Short mmCIF file of C-alpha atoms in Angstrom, two decimals:
data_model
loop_
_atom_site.label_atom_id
_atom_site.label_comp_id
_atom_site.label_asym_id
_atom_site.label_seq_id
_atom_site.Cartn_x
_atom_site.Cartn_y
_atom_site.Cartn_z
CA UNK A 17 -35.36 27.78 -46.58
CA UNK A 18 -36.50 27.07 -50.36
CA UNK A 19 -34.80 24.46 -52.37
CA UNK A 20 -32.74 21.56 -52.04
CA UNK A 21 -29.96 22.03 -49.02
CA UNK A 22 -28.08 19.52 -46.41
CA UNK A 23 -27.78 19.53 -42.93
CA UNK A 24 -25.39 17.47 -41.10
CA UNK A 25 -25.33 16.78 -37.11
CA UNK A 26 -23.57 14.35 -35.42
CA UNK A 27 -23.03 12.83 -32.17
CA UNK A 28 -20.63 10.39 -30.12
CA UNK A 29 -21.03 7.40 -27.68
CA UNK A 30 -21.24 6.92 -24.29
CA UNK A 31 -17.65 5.33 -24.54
CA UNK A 32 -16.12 9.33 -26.02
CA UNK A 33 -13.61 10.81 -23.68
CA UNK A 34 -15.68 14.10 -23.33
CA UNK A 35 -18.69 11.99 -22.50
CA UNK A 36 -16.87 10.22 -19.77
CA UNK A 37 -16.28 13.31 -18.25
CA UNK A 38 -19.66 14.58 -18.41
CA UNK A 39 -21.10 11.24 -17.26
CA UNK A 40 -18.81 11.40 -14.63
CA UNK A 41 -19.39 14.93 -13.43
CA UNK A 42 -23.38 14.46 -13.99
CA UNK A 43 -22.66 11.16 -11.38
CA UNK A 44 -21.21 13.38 -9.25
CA UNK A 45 -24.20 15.79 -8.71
CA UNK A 46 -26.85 13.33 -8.71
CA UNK A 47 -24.92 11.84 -5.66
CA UNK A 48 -25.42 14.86 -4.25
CA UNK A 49 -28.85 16.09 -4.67
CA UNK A 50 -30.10 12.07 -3.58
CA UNK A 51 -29.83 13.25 -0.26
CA UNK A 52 -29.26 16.90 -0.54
CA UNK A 53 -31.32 18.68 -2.64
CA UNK A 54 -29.77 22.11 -1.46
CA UNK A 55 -26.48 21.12 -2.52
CA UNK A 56 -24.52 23.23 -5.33
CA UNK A 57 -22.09 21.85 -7.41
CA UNK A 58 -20.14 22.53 -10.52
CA UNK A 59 -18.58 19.54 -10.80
CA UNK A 60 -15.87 19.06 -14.00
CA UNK A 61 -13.78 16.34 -15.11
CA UNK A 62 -10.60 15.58 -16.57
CA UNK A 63 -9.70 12.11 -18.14
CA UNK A 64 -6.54 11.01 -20.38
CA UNK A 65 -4.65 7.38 -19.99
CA UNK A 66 -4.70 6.08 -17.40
CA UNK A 67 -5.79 9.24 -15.25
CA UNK A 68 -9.27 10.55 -14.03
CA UNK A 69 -9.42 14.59 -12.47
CA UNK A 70 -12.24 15.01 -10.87
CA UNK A 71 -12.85 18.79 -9.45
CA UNK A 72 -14.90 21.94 -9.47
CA UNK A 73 -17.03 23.22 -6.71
CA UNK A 74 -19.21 21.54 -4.44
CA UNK A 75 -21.27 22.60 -1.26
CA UNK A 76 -23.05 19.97 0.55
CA UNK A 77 -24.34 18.32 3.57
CA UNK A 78 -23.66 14.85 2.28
CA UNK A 79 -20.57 13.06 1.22
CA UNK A 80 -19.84 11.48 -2.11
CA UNK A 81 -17.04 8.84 -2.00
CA UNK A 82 -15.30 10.17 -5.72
CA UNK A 83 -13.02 7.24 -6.01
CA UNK A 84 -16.18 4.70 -6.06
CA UNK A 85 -18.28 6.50 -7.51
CA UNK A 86 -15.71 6.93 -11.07
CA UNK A 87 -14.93 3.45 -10.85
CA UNK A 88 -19.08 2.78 -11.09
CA UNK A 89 -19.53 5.06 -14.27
CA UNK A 90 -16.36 3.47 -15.99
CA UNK A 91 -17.41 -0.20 -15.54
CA UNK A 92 -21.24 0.63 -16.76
CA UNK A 93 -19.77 2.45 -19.60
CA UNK A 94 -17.27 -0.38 -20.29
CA UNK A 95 -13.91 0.45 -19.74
CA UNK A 96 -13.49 -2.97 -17.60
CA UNK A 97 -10.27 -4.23 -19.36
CA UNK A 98 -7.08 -2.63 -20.47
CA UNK A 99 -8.04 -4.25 -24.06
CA UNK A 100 -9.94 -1.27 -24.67
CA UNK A 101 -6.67 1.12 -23.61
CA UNK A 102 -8.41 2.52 -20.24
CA UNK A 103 -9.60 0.23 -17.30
CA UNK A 104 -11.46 1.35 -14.19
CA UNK A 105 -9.40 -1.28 -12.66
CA UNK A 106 -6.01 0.26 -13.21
CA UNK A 107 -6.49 4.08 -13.59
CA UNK A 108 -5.75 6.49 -11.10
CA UNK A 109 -8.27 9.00 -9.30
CA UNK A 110 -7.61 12.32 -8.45
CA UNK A 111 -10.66 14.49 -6.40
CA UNK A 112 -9.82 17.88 -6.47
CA UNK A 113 -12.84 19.42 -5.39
CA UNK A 114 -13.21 22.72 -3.64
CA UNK A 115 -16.46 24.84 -1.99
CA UNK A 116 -18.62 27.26 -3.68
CA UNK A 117 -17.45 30.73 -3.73
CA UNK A 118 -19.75 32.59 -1.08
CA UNK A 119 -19.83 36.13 -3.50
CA UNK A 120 -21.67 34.29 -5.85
CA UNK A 121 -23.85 31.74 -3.15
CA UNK A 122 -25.07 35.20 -1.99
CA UNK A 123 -26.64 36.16 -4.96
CA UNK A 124 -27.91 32.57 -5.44
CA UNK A 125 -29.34 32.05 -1.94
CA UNK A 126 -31.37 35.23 -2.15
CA UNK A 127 -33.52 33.54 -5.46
CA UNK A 128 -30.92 34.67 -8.25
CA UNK A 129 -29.73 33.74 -10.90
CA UNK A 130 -26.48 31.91 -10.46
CA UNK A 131 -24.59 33.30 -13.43
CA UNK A 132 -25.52 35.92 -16.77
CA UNK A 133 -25.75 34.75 -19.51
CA UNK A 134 -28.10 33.48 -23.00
CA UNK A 135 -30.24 30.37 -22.88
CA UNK A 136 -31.63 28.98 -25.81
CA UNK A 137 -34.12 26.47 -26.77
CA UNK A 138 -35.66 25.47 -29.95
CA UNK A 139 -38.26 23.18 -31.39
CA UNK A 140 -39.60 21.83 -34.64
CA UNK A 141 -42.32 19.79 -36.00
CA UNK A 142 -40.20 17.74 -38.60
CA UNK A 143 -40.03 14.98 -36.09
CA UNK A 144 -42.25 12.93 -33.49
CA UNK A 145 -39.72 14.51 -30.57
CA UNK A 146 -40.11 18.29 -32.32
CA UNK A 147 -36.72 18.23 -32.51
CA UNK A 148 -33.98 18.43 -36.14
CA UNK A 149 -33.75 15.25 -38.28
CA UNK A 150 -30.03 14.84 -37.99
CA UNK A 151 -29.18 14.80 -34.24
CA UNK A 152 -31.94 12.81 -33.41
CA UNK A 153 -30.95 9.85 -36.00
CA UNK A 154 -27.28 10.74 -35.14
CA UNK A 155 -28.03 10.08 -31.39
CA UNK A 156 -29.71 7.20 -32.67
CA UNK A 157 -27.03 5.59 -34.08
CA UNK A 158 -24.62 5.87 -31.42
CA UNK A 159 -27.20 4.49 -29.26
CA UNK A 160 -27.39 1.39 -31.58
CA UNK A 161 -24.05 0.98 -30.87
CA UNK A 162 -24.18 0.65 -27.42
CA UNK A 163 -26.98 -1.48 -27.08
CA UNK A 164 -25.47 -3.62 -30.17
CA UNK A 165 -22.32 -4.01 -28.06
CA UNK A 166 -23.29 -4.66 -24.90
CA UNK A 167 -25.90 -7.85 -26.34
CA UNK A 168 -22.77 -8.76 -28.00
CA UNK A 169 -24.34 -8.95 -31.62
CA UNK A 170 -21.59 -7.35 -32.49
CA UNK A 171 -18.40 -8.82 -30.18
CA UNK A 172 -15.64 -6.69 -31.22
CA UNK A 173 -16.78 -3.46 -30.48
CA UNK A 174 -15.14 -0.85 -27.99
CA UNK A 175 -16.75 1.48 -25.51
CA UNK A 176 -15.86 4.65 -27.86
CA UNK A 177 -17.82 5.67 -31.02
CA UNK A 178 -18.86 8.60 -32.94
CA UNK A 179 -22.05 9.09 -35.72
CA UNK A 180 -22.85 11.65 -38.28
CA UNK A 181 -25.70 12.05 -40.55
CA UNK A 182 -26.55 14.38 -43.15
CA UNK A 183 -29.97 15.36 -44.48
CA UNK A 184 -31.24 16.59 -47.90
CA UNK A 185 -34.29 18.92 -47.31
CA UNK A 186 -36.87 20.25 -49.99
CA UNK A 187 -38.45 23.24 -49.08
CA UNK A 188 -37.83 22.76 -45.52
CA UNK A 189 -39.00 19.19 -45.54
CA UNK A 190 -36.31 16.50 -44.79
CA UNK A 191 -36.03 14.08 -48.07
CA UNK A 192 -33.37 11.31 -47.87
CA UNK A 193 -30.33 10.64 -46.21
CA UNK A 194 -27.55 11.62 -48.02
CA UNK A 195 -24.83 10.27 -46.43
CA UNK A 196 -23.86 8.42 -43.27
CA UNK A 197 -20.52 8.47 -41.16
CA UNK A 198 -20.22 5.96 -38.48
CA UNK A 199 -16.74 4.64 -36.33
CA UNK A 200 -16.57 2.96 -34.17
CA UNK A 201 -13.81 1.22 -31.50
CA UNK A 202 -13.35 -2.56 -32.00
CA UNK A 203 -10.44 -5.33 -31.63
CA UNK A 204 -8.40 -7.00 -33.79
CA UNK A 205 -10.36 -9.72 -34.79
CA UNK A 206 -11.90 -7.94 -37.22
CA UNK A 207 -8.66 -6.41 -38.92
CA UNK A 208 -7.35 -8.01 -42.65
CA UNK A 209 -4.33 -9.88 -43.40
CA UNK A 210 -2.88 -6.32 -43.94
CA UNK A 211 -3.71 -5.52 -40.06
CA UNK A 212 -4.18 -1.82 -41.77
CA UNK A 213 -7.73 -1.56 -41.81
CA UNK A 214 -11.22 -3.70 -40.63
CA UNK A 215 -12.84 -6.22 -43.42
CA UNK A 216 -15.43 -5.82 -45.93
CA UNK A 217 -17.44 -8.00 -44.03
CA UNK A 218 -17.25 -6.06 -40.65
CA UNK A 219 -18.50 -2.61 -42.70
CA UNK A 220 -21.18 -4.33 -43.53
CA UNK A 221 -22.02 -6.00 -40.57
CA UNK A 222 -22.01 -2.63 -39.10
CA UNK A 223 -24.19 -1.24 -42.02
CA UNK A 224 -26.43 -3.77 -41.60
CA UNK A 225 -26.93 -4.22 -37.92
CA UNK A 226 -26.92 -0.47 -36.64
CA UNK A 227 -27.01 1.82 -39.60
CA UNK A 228 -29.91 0.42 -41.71
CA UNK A 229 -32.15 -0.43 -38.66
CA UNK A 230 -32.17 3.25 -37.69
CA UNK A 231 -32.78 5.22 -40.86
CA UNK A 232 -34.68 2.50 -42.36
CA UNK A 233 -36.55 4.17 -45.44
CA UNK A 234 -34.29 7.52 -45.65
CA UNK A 235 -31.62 5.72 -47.50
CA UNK A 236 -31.74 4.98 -50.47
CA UNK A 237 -29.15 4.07 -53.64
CA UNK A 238 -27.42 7.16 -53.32
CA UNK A 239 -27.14 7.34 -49.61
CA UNK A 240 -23.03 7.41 -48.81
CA UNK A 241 -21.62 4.91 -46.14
CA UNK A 242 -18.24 6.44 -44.17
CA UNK A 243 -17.68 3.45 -41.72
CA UNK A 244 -14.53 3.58 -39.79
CA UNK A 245 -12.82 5.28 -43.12
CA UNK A 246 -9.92 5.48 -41.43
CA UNK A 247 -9.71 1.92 -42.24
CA UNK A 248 -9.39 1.10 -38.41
CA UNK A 249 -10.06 2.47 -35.08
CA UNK A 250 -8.16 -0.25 -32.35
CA UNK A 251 -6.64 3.20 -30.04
CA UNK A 252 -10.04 4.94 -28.16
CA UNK A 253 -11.15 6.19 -25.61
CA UNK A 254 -9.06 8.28 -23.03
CA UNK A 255 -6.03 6.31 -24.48
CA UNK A 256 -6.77 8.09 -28.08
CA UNK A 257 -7.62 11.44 -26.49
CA UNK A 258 -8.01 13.58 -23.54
CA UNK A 259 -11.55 14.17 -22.38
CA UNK A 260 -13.37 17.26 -20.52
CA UNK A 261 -16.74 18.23 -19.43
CA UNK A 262 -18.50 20.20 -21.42
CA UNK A 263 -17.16 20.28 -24.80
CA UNK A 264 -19.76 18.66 -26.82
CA UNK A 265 -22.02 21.09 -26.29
CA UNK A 266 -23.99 21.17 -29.89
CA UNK A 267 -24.00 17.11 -29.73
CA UNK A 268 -25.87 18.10 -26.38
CA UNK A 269 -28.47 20.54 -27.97
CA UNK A 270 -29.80 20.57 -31.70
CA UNK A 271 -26.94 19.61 -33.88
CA UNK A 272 -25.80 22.90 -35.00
CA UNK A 273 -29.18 23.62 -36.76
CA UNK A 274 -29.62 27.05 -34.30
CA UNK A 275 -27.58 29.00 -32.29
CA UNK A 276 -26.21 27.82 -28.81
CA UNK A 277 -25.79 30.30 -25.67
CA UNK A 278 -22.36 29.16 -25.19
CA UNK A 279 -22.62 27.19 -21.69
CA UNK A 280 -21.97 23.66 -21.08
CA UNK A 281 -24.60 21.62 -18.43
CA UNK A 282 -23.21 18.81 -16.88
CA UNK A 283 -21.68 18.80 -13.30
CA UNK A 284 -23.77 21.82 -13.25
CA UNK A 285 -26.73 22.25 -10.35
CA UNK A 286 -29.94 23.31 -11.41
CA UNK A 287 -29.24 26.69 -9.71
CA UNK A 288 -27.10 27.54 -12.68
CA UNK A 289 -29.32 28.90 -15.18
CA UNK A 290 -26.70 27.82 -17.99
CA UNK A 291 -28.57 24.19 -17.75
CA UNK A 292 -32.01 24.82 -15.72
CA UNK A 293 -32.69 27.80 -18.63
CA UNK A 294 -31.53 26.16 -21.40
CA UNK A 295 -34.13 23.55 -20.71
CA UNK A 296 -36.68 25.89 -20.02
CA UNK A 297 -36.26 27.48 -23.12
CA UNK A 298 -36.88 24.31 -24.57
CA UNK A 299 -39.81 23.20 -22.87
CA UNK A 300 -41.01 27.16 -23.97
CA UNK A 301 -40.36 26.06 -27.79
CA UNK A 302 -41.49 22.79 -27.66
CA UNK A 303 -45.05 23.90 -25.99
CA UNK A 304 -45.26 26.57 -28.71
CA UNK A 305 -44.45 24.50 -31.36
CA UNK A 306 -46.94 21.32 -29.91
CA UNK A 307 -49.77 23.80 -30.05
CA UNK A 308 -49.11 24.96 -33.63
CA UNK A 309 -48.84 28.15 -32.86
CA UNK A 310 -45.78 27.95 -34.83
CA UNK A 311 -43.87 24.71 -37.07
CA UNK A 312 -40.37 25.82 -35.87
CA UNK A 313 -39.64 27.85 -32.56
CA UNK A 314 -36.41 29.75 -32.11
CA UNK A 315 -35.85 31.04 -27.90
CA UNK A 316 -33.63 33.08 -26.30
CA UNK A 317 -33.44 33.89 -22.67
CA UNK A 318 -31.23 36.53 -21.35
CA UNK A 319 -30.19 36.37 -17.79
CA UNK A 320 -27.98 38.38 -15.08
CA UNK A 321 -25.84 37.02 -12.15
CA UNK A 322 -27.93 37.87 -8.56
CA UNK A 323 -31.21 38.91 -10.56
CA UNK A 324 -34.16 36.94 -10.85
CA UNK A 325 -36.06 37.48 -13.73
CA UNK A 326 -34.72 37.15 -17.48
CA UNK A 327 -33.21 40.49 -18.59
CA UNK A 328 -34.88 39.37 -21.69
CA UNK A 329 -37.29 37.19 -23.81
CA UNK A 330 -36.47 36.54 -27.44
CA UNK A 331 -38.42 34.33 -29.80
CA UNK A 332 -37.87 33.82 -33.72
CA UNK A 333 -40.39 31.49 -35.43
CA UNK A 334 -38.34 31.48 -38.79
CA UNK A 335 -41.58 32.89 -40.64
CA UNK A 336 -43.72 29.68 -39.70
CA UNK A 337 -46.18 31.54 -36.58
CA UNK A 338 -49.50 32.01 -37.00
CA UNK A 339 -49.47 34.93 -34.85
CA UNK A 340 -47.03 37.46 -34.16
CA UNK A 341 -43.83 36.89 -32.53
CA UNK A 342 -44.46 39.62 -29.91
CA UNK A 343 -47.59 37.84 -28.77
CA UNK A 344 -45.93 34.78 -28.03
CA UNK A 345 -43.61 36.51 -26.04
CA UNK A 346 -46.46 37.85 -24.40
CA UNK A 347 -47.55 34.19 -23.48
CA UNK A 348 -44.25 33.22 -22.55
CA UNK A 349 -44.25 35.87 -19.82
CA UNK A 350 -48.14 35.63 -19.20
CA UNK A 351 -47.85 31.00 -18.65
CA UNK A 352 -44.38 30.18 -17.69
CA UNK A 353 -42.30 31.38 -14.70
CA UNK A 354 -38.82 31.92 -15.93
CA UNK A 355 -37.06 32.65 -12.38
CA UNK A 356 -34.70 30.06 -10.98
CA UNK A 357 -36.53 29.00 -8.42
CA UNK A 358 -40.07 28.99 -11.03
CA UNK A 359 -37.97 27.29 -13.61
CA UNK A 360 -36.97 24.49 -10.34
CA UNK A 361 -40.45 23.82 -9.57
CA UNK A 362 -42.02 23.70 -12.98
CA UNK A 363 -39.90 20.80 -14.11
CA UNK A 364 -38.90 19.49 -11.01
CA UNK A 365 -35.30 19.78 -11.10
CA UNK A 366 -33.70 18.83 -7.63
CA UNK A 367 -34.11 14.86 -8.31
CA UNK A 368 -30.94 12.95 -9.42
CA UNK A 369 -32.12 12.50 -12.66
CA UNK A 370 -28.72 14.20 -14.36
CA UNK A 371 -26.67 11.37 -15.33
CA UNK A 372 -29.33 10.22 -17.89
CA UNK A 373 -28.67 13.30 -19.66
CA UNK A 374 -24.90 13.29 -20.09
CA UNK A 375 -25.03 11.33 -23.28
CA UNK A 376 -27.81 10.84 -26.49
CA UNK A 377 -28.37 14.25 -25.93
CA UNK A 378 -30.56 16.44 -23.64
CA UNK A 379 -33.67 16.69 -25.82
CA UNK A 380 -35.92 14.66 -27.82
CA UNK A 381 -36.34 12.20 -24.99
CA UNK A 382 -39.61 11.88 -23.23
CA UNK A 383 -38.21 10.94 -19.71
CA UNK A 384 -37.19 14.50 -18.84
CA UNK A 385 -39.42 17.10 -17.80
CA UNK A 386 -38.58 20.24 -19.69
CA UNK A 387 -40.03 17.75 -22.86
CA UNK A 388 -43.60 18.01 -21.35
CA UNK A 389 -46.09 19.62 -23.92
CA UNK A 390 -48.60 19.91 -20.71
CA UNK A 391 -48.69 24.30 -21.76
CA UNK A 392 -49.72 23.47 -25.50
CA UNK A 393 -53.59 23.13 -25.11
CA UNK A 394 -53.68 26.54 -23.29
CA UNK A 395 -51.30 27.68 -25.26
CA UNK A 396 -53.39 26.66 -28.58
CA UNK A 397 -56.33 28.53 -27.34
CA UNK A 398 -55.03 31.88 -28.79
CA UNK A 399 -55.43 30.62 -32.33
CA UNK A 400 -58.96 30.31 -31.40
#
């Protein structure tokens, strides 16, 4: 894109009611697959005061105690203390959980795909992760937050939080940031004499301590603070607002910048091509885009329920490829293996590694497989 424009992504804590859920439901299946591998589960969550629903479909061999296992995520989140409106203490559990439907283990068991459906991944070189600008400070920030609260630089902050940033690009080039909204949960202590809204000081404490540390030289005079503009943010959590896997499904991906294929990950076993595709497709872009065969790469996989291989491979390199579109597709077909089971193997996806991904997003981070660039020096070899 030519010109001046602004992009805005933005992200929430590990303390937001939908990220409960997923962390919750992501707990779930990495119970599972620690000593079942073979398991499947589609595992979702429910949360709301003083209330956890935890159900879905699960087939295994092992045995997850639910009611523990909650409890566990709540406390490491930080919902220890009705202070904060929800407490792992206090709150009922409900498990609700019921076995796989065998029509569609059928079709899974025989090497299938577990579900149609469009997978997309997408990479860019504006930033050391090849991923957008804005989610990755926006994921940032929230993770300030939580590190920041749990050293207790920063005493009166609550589990719950949300972050948005927004970018001015030149030319395709990220500039400055514009402008910065940040709230976050806290106490009372740092409320005025009104008891209406947080002090002065606090907003800039929170400028200060979490904002400026993570975009460092992108702000400048005209950057725009939007800290807790509300004025205050004392009710959070599942006491503010009902929370549900799956629903932050752009805060999971790229921020909005592309398209998204419409399904949610977490709870989800790696059988279910809405998450183990989706991060293919990403490892796909990001290996394009490592090996400059391209500075922004755009795929789509296109799948059907009970048949192996993609139905189709899409890729869009937004007029930045070196060579032609139709030959990377050529070398998507010719160096990766895009069936479930391939897709299992190549990034080793049957290890409880899920939970980890349920919040700061699923890419940009170097601990997961599917962000590997180990395809780009073959890969690079065609420009030669």
């Amino acid at each position: 894109m030519k010109g001046k424009y602004f992009i805005t992504s933005e992200s929430v804590g590990n303390g937001h009611p939908d990220k409960v859920c997923d962390q919750i439901s992501d707990a779930v299946l990495d119970a599972v697959l620690k000593n079942d591998p073979k398991g499947r589960v589609a595992c979702e969550t429910f949360i709301t005061t003083g209330l956890v629903v935890v159900g879905g479909e699960i087939t295994t061999k092992t045995y997850v105690n639910i009611q523990k296992l909650v409890k566990e995520v709540l406390l490491d989140i930080g919902y220890s203390h009705d202070k904060y409106g929800f407490s792992a203490h206090t709150c009922a559990i409900l498990n609700a959980i019921v076995s796989q439907s065998p029509d569609i283990s059928q079709g899974v068991d025989s090497g299938g795909a577990g579900d149609q459906g469009i997978m997309i991944g997408y990479a860019c070189d504006e930033t050391k992760e090849l991923m957008p600008l804005p989610i990755m400070l926006a994921h940032k920030l929230v993770k300030k937050v939580e590190v920041v609260r749990k050293l207790k630089k920063l005493d009166y902050l609550g589990p719950d939080c949300k972050s948005q940033v927004t970018i001015e690009y030149k030319d395709g080039k990220p500039m400055r940031a514009d402008a910065v909204v940040l709230a976050c949960q806290h106490t009372e202590k740092i409320l005025d004499k009104t008891g209406k809204k947080i002090t002065d000081k606090s907003r800039k404490q929170m400028i200060d301590v979490i904002i400026r540390p993570v975009l460092g030289k992108l702000i400048d005079k005209k950057t725009k603070f939007y800290v807790n503009q509300t004025g205050k943010f004392l009710v959070g959590g599942p006491q503010s607002d009902t929370g549900v896997t799956g629903r932050k499904i752009i805060v999971d991906t790229y921020g909005g910048v592309v398209s998204h294929g419409g399904g949610a990950f977490s709870g989800k076993d790696p059988s279910k091509v809405d998450r183990s595709a989706t991060y293919m497709a990403r490892y796909i872009a990001k290996n394009v885009v490592a090996a400059k065969l391209a500075k922004k790469c755009w795929v789509e996989l296109g799948y059907a329920i009970g048949k192996a291989e993609p139905v189709s491979i899409t890729v869009d390199t937004m007029d930045t490829g070196k060579i032609s579109e139709q030959k990377i597709v050529s070398l998507v077909k010719k160096n990766f293996d895009l069936t479930p089971r391939g897709i299992i193997k190549t990034l080793n996806l049957l290890k409880p590694i899920y939970r980890k991904t349920a919040v700061y997003g699923h890419f940009g981070r170097n601990e997961f497989s599917w962000e590997k660039t180990d395809k780009a020096a073959k890969l690079a070899k065609e420009l030669k």
